[in-house]
PDB file of C-alpha atoms in Angstrom:
ATOM      1  CA  ASN A  10      -6.682  -1.144  -7.623  1.00 75.00           C
ATOM      2  CA  CYS A  11      -7.163   0.256  -4.234  1.00 80.00           C
ATOM      3  CA  PRO A  12      -7.123   4.093  -3.077  1.00 83.00           C
ATOM      4  CA  MET A  13      -4.509   4.780  -0.442  1.00 84.00           C
ATOM      5  CA  VAL A  14      -4.512   7.290   2.405  1.00 90.00           C
ATOM      6  CA  LEU A  15      -1.595   8.232   3.340  1.00 92.00           C
ATOM      7  CA  SER A  16       0.236   9.723   6.619  1.00 94.00           C
ATOM      8  CA  ASP A  17       0.897  13.219   5.957  1.00 95.00           C
ATOM      9  CA  LEU A  18       4.788  12.478   5.814  1.00 94.00           C
ATOM     10  CA  PRO A  19       6.936  14.236   3.448  1.00 94.00           C
ATOM     11  CA  ALA A  20       8.181  11.139   1.775  1.00 92.00           C
ATOM     12  CA  PHE A  21       4.546  10.100   0.983  1.00 91.00           C
ATOM     13  CA  LYS A  22       4.147  13.915  -0.526  1.00 91.00           C
ATOM     14  CA  GLU A  23       6.757  13.351  -2.777  1.00 88.00           C
ATOM     15  CA  ILE A  24       6.318   9.995  -3.743  1.00 86.00           C
ATOM     16  CA  THR A  25       2.535  10.822  -4.700  1.00 86.00           C
ATOM     17  CA  SER A  26       3.662  14.332  -5.811  1.00 84.00           C
ATOM     18  CA  PHE A  27       0.983  15.593  -3.433  1.00 82.00           C
ATOM     19  CA  GLN A  28      -1.867  14.202  -5.374  1.00 81.00           C
ATOM     20  CA  ASN A  29      -3.293  11.743  -2.831  1.00 85.00           C
ATOM     21  CA  ILE A  30      -5.486  12.239   0.271  1.00 88.00           C
ATOM     22  CA  TYR A  31      -3.469  12.475   3.579  1.00 93.00           C
ATOM     23  CA  PHE A  32      -3.961  12.189   7.388  1.00 95.00           C
ATOM     24  CA  ASN A  33      -2.513  13.380  10.764  1.00 96.00           C
ATOM     25  CA  PRO A  34      -0.891  10.371  11.845  1.00 95.00           C
ATOM     26  CA  TYR A  35      -1.012  10.899  15.238  1.00 96.00           C
ATOM     27  CA  SER A  36      -5.048  11.838  15.219  1.00 97.00           C
ATOM     28  CA  SER A  37      -7.289   8.798  15.086  1.00 97.00           C
ATOM     29  CA  GLN A  38     -10.166  11.210  14.200  1.00 97.00           C
ATOM     30  CA  SER A  39      -8.160  12.657  11.226  1.00 96.00           C
ATOM     31  CA  ILE A  40      -7.680   9.135   9.944  1.00 96.00           C
ATOM     32  CA  ALA A  41     -11.112   8.169  10.306  1.00 96.00           C
ATOM     33  CA  GLU A  42     -11.751  11.252   8.599  1.00 95.00           C
ATOM     34  CA  THR A  43     -10.042  10.814   5.799  1.00 93.00           C
ATOM     35  CA  ILE A  44     -11.191   7.314   5.148  1.00 92.00           C
ATOM     36  CA  ASN A  45     -14.445   8.678   5.237  1.00 93.00           C
ATOM     37  CA  LEU A  46     -13.768  11.259   2.579  1.00 89.00           C
ATOM     38  CA  VAL A  47     -12.259   8.886   0.424  1.00 87.00           C
ATOM     39  CA  LEU A  48     -14.864   6.216   0.826  1.00 88.00           C
ATOM     40  CA  SER A  49     -17.836   8.435   0.393  1.00 91.00           C
ATOM     41  CA  SER A  50     -16.721  10.283  -2.712  1.00 85.00           C
ATOM     42  CA  ASN A  51     -16.659   8.302  -5.727  1.00 85.00           C
ATOM     43  CA  VAL A  52     -15.004  11.099  -7.728  1.00 86.00           C
ATOM     44  CA  LYS A  53     -12.523  11.155  -5.288  1.00 84.00           C
ATOM     45  CA  LEU A  54     -12.044   7.356  -4.820  1.00 85.00           C
ATOM     46  CA  LYS A  55     -11.849   7.176  -8.706  1.00 87.00           C
ATOM     47  CA  SER A  56      -9.164   9.899  -8.930  1.00 86.00           C
ATOM     48  CA  ILE A  57      -6.770   8.600  -6.256  1.00 87.00           C
ATOM     49  CA  ILE A  58      -7.206   5.026  -8.032  1.00 87.00           C
ATOM     50  CA  ASN A  59      -6.133   6.177 -11.581  1.00 88.00           C
ATOM     51  CA  TYR A  60      -3.574   8.749 -10.189  1.00 87.00           C
ATOM     52  CA  GLY A  61      -1.790   5.167  -8.179  1.00 86.00           C
ATOM     53  CA  ASN A  62      -2.358   3.308 -11.535  1.00 85.00           C
ATOM     54  CA  ASN A  63      -0.393   5.593 -13.448  1.00 86.00           C
ATOM     55  CA  ARG A  64       1.858   6.619 -10.896  1.00 85.00           C
ATOM     56  CA  VAL A  65       3.004   2.689 -10.333  1.00 84.00           C
ATOM     57  CA  GLU A  66       4.406   2.865 -13.794  1.00 83.00           C
ATOM     58  CA  ASN A  67       7.599   4.844 -12.915  1.00 80.00           C
ATOM     59  CA  PHE A  68       8.399   2.477 -10.301  1.00 79.00           C
ATOM     60  CA  LYS A  69       8.120  -0.924 -12.145  1.00 87.00           C
ATOM     61  CA  PHE A  70      11.942  -2.281 -12.807  1.00 88.00           C
ATOM     62  CA  ASN A  71      12.430  -1.355 -16.341  1.00 89.00           C
ATOM     63  CA  ASN A  72      11.897   2.159 -15.964  1.00 84.00           C
ATOM     64  CA  VAL A  73      13.738   2.262 -12.756  1.00 88.00           C
ATOM     65  CA  PHE A  74      16.717   0.640 -14.481  1.00 90.00           C
ATOM     66  CA  LYS A  75      16.813   2.818 -17.770  1.00 89.00           C
ATOM     67  CA  GLN A  76      16.942   5.682 -15.205  1.00 88.00           C
ATOM     68  CA  LEU A  77      19.843   4.252 -12.817  1.00 91.00           C
ATOM     69  CA  LYS A  78      21.773   3.273 -16.271  1.00 91.00           C
ATOM     70  CA  LYS A  79      21.717   6.939 -17.558  1.00 90.00           C
ATOM     71  CA  ILE A  80      22.732   7.846 -14.541  1.00 92.00           C
ATOM     72  CA  TYR A  81      25.790   5.553 -14.588  1.00 91.00           C
ATOM     73  CA  GLU A  82      26.619   5.948 -18.374  1.00 85.00           C
TER      74      GLU A  82
END
């Protein structure tokens, strides 16, 4: 139940379906501003946490196993 702020990288955007807050990994100012944005907005904070809690279900072992099993059947 912890919010994530992520580097603005394609892999992170794909994993989170563009539903998170991203920062420029080469800019300490961007990192600080992004962290402050999330911590200063309860709505944004709750939204990110809720999305993450729901999204993680897709990566649980049983779900991944079922998806892989379909591929190989």
